[in-house]
Coordinates of C-alpha atoms in Angstrom, one line a residue:
X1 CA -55.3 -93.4 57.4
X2 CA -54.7 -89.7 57.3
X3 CA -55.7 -87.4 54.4
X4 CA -53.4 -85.6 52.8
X5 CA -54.3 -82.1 53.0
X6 CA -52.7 -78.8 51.1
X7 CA -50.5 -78.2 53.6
X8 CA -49.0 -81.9 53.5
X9 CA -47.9 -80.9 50.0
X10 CA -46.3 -77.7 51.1
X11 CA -48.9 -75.2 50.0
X12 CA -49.5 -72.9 52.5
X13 CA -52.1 -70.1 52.2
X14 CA -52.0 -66.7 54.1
X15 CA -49.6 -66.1 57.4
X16 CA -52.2 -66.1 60.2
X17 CA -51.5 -69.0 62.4
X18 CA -53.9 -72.3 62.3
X19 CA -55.7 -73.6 64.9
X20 CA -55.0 -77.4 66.0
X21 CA -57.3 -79.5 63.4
X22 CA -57.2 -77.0 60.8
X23 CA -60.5 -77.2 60.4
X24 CA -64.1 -75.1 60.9
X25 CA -64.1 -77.7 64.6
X26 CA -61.3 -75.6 66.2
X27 CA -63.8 -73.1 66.9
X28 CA -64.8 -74.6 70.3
X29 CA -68.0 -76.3 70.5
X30 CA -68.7 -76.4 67.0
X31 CA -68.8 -80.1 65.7
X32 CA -69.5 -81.6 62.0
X33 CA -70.9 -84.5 61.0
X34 CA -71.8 -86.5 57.9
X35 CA -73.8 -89.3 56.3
X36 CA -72.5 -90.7 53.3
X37 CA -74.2 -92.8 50.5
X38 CA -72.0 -94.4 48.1
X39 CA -73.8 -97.1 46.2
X40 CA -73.4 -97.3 42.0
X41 CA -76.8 -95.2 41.7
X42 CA -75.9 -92.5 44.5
X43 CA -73.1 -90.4 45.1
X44 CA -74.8 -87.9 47.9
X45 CA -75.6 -87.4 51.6
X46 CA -75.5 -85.1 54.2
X47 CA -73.4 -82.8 56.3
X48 CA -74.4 -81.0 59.4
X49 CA -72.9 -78.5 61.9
X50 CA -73.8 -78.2 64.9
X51 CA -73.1 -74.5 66.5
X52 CA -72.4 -75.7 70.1
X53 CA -73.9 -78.7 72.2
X54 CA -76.3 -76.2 73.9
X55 CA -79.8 -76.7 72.7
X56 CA -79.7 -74.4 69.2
X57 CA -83.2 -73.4 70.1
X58 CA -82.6 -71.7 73.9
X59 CA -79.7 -70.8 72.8
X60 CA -79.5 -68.7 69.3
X61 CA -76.1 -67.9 68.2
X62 CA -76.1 -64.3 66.3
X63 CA -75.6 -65.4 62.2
X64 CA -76.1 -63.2 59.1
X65 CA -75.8 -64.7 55.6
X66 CA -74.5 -63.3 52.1
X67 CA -76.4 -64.6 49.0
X68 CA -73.2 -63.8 46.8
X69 CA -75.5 -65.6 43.8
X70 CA -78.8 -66.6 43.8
X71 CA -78.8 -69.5 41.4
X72 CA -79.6 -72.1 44.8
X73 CA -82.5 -72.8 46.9
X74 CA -81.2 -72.8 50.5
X75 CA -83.8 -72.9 52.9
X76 CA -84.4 -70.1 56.2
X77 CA -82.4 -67.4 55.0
X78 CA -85.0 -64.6 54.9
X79 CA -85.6 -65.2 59.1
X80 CA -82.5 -65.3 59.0
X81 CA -82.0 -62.0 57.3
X82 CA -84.5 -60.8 59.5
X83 CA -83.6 -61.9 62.9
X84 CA -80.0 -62.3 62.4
X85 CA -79.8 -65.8 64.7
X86 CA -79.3 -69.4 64.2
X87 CA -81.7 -71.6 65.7
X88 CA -81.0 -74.9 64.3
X89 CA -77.8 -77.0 63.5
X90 CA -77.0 -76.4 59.4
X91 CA -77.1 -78.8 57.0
X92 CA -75.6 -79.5 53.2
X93 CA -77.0 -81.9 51.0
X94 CA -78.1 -82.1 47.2
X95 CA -80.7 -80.1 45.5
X96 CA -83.5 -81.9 45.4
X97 CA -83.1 -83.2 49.1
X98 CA -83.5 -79.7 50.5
X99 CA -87.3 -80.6 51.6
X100 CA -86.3 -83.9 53.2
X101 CA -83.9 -82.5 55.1
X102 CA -85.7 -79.8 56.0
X103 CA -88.4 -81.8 57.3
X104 CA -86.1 -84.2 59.6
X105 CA -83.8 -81.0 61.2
X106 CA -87.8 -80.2 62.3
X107 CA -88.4 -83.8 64.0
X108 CA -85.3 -83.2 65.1
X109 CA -85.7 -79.8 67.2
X110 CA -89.3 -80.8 68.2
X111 CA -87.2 -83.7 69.9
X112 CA -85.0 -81.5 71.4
X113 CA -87.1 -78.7 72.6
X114 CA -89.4 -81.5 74.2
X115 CA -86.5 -83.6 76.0
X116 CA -85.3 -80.0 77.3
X117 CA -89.1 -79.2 78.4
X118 CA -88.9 -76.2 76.1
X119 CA -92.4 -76.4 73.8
X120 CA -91.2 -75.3 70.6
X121 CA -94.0 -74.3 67.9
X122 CA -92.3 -72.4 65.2
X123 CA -88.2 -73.7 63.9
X124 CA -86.0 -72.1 61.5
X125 CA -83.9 -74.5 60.1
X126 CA -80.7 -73.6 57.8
X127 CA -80.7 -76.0 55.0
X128 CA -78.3 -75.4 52.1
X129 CA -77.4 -77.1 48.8
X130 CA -75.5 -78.1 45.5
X131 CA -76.4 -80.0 42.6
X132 CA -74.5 -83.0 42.5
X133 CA -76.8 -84.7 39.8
X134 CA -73.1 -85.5 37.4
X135 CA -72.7 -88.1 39.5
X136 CA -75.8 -89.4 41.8
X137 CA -79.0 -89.9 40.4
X138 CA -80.7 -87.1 42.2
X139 CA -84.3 -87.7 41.1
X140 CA -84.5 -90.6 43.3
X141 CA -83.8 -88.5 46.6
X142 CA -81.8 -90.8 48.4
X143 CA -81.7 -88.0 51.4
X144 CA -84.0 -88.4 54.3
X145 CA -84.6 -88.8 58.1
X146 CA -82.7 -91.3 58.3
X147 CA -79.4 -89.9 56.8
X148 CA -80.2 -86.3 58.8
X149 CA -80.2 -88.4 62.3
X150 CA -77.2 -90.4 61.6
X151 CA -75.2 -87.1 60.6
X152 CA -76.4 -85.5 63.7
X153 CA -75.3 -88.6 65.8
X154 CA -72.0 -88.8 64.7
X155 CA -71.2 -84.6 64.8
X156 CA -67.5 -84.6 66.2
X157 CA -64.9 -82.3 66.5
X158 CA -62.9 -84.0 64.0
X159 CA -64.4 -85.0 60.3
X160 CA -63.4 -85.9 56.9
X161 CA -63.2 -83.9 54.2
X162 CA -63.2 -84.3 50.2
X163 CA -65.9 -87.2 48.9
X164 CA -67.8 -87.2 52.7
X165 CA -70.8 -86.1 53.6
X166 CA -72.8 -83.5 51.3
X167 CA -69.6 -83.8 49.0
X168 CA -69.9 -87.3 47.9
X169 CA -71.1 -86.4 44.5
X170 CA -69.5 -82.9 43.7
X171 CA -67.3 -81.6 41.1
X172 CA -65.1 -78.5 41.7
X173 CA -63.0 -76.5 38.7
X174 CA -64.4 -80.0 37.1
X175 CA -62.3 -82.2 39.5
X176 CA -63.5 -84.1 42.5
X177 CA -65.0 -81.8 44.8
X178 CA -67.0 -81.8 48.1
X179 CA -66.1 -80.7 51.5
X180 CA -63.0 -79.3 53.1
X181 CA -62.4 -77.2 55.6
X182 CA -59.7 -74.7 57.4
X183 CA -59.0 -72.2 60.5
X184 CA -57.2 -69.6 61.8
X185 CA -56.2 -68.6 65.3
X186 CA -56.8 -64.4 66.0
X187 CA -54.9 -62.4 68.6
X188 CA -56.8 -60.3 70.3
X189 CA -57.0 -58.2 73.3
X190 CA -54.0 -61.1 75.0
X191 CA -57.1 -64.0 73.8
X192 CA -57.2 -66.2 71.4
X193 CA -60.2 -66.9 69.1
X194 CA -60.5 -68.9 65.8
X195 CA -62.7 -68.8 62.9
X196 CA -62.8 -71.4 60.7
X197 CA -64.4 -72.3 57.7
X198 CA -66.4 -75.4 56.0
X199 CA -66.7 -75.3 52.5
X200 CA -69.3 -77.7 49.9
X201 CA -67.1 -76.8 46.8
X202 CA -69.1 -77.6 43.3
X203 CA -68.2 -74.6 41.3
X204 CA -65.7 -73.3 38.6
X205 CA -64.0 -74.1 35.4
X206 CA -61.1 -76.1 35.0
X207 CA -59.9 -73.5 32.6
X208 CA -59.8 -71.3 35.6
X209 CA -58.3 -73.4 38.5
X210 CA -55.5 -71.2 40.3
X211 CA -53.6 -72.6 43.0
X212 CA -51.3 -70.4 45.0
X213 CA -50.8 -68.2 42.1
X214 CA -50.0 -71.5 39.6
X215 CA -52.5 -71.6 36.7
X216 CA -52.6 -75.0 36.7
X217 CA -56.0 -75.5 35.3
X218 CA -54.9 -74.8 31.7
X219 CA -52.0 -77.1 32.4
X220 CA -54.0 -80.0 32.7
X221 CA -54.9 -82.6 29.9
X222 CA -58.8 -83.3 31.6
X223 CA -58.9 -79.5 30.5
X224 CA -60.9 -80.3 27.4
X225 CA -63.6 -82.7 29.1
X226 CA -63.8 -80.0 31.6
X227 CA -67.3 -78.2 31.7
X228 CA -67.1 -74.8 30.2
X229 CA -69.5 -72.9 32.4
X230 CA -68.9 -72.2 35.6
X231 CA -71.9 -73.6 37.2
X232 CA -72.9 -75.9 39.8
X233 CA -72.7 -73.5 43.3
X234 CA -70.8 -73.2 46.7
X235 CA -72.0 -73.2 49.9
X236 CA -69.2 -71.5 52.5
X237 CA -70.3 -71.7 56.5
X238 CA -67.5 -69.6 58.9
X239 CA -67.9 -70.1 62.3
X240 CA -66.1 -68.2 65.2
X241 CA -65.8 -66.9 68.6
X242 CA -65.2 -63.6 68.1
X243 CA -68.0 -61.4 69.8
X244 CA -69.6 -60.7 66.4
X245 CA -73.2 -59.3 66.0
X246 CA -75.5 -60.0 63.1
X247 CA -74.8 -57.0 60.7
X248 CA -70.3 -57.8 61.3
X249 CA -71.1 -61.3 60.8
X250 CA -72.5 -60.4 57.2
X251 CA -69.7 -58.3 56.5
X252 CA -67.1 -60.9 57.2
X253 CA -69.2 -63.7 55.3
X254 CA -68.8 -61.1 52.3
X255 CA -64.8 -62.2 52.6
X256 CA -65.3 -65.7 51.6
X257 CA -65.8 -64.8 47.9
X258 CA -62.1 -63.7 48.3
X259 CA -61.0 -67.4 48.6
X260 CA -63.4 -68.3 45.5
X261 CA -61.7 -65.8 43.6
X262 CA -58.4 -66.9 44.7
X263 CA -58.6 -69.8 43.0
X264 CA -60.3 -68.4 39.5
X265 CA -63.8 -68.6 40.4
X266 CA -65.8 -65.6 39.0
X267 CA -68.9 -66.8 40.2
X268 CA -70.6 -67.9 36.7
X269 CA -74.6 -66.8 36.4
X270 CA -75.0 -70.8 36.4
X271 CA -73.9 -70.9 40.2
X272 CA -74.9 -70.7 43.4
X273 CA -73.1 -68.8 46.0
X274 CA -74.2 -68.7 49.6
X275 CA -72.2 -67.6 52.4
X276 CA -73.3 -67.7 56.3
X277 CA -71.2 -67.1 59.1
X278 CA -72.0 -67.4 62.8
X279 CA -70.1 -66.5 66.7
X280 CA -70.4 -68.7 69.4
X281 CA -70.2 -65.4 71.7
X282 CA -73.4 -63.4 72.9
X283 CA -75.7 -66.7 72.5
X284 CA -79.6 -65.6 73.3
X285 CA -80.7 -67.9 75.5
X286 CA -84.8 -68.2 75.2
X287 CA -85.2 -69.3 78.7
X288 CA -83.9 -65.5 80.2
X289 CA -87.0 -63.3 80.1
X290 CA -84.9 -60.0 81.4
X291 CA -85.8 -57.3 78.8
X292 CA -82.1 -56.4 78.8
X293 CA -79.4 -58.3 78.1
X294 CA -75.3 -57.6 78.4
X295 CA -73.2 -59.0 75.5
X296 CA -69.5 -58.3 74.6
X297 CA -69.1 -56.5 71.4
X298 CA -65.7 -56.4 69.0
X299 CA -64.1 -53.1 68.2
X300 CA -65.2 -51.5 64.0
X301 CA -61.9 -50.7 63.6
X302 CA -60.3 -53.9 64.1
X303 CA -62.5 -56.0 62.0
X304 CA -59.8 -56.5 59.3
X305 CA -58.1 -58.9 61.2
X306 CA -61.2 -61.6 60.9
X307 CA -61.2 -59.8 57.1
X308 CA -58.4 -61.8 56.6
X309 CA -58.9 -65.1 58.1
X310 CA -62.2 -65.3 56.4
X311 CA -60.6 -65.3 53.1
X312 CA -57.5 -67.3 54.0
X313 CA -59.8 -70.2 55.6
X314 CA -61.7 -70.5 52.5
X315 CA -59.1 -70.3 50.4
X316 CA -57.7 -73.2 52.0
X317 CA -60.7 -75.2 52.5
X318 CA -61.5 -75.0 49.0
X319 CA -57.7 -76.5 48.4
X320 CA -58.3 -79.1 51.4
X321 CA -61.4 -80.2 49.6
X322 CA -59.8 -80.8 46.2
X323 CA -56.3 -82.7 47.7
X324 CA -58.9 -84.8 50.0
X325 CA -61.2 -85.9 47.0
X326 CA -60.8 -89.0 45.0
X327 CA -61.7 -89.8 41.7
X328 CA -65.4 -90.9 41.5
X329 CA -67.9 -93.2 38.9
X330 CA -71.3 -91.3 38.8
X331 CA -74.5 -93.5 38.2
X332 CA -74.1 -92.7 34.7
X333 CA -70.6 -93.9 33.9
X334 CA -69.0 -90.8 34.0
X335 CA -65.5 -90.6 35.9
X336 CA -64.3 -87.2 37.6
X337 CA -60.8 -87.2 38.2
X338 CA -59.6 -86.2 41.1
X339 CA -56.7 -82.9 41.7
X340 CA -54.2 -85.8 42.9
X341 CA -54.6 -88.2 40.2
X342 CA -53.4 -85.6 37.3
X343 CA -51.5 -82.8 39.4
X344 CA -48.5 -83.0 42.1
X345 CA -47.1 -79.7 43.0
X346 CA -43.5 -79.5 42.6
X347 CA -41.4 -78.6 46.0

């Protein structure tokens, strides 16, 4: 059965053209992939994206990220910072999984590298997180190897969004929260190119929830079980194919806390906000040992364009992620409604 997504209920955000799916996969190459535990004690797992089915390793896409807040403990953003590539698929999960995860992307790349006769001694991987301890009980770690291989087996271009993945156990404006996702197609130069955007939404106050321009947060009965802080973070990954380098990349990711705001987010001192962004265009491949290398490079001037769609993709993937969710039973009894169970917009 097909979820019923923002645009299914006649909420449309921004007027820049979407690309087939709608979602961060249009960009081509990129696939997503999740692991899901859903038992009465857990409500958690793991999401990955993979940047393109070349080897991540030999093949670095340029990446910058934007730590919007620091209240989070993602993992390889300060090579990141440094190097400005991606050398690893990404992956979402809980807070306290961050290690485990970690550790499997590693036995994963050694894999890799070694099947690809590429000896691999040092790996950056990208692991990011939210705390979804409301509803899973996070001190028992249910995140490992196992759940990082079986994400990364079943990466697609297609994915589900809302309770999924990394998302399984997170609240958003105190709904159901979790992942969603949304793209936009780019004119440029007679080409097409996409960016799109994945988001792990566990952040805001009811109080606060704005949807295209409707306050309805304060509308809402749930309003006064809501929390009152807005903690809890949001992780926002853009991909695209634009021929973006390092320091642009950074400067769009920047945009994403656009679409946060959007819908009332201020970005409380009790959340995490980290933003990444990477291009499929100008890979590094490892294996080419010429001192010089030729890449395509996008036009300053022009950059308002992917301005935009950065901010209308997570705008809508945060909306995608809250129509997608369903109302969820934590390991402690307590019940997060979702957006659908106490809102319909009227049209």
């Amino acid at each position: 059965m097909a979820q019923l997504r923002a645009r299914d209920y006649h909420l449309t955000v921004g007027d820049l053209p979407t690309g087939l799916r709608n979602k961060l996969t249009d960009v081509p190459g990129v696939t997503v992939g999740h692991c899901t535990i859903d038992t009465p004690e857990h409500k958690t797992g793991v999401t990955v994206i993979l940047p393109g089915p070349e080897n991540p390793f030999t093949h670095k896409c340029p990446a910058a990220a934007v730590v919007f807040n620091g209240f989070g403990k993602t993992a390889g953003l300060m090579q990141l910072e440094e190097l400005g590539t991606l050398e690893t698929p990404i992956a979402l999960t809980n807070t306290l999984n961050v290690g485990l995860v970690h550790d499997a992307l590693v036995e994963y790349m050694i894999n890799r590298c070694e099947s690809d006769g590429f000896p691999l001694y040092s790996v950056n991987p990208i692991v990011s997180e939210c705390n979804d301890a409301g509803l899973n009980h996070i001190q028992k770690r249910a995140v490992g190897r196992e759940e990082v291989f079986r994400a990364l087996s079943a990466a697609s271009s297609d994915f589900e969004e809302g309770n999924i993945g990394a998302g399984n156990g997170m609240v958003c404006h105190g709904l159901k929260g979790g992942i969603g996702s949304s793209s936009r197609l780019l004119e440029v130069d007679g080409q097409t190119y996409t960016l799109g955007a994945l988001v792990l939404a566990n952040h805001g106050r009811m109080a606060d929830l704005t949807i295209c321009g409707n306050p309805i947060g304060s509308q809402l009965e749930q309003n006064k079980a809501a929390k009152e802080s807005d903690v809890g973070s949001c992780i926002v990954i853009l991909a695209t194919d634009l021929p973006l380098d390092s320091r642009q990349l950074k400067r769009i990711a920047l945009r994403a806390s656009v679409g946060l705001a959007r819908l009332g987010s201020f970005v409380g001192q009790g959340s995490g906000e980290v933003f990444l962004a990477f291009s499929t265009a100008n890979s590094f491949n490892g294996q080419n040992k010429k001192a010089v290398r030729q890449i395509s490079a996008f036009h300053e001037d022009l950059l308002d364009l992917p301005f935009r769609a950065a901010a209308e993709c997570t705008e809508e993937a945060l909306l995608n992620c809250l129509f997608t969710a369903k109302t969820c039973t934590g390991w402690n009894g307590k019940t997060v409604y979702a957006l659908t169970d106490l809102w319909k917009p009227e049209y």
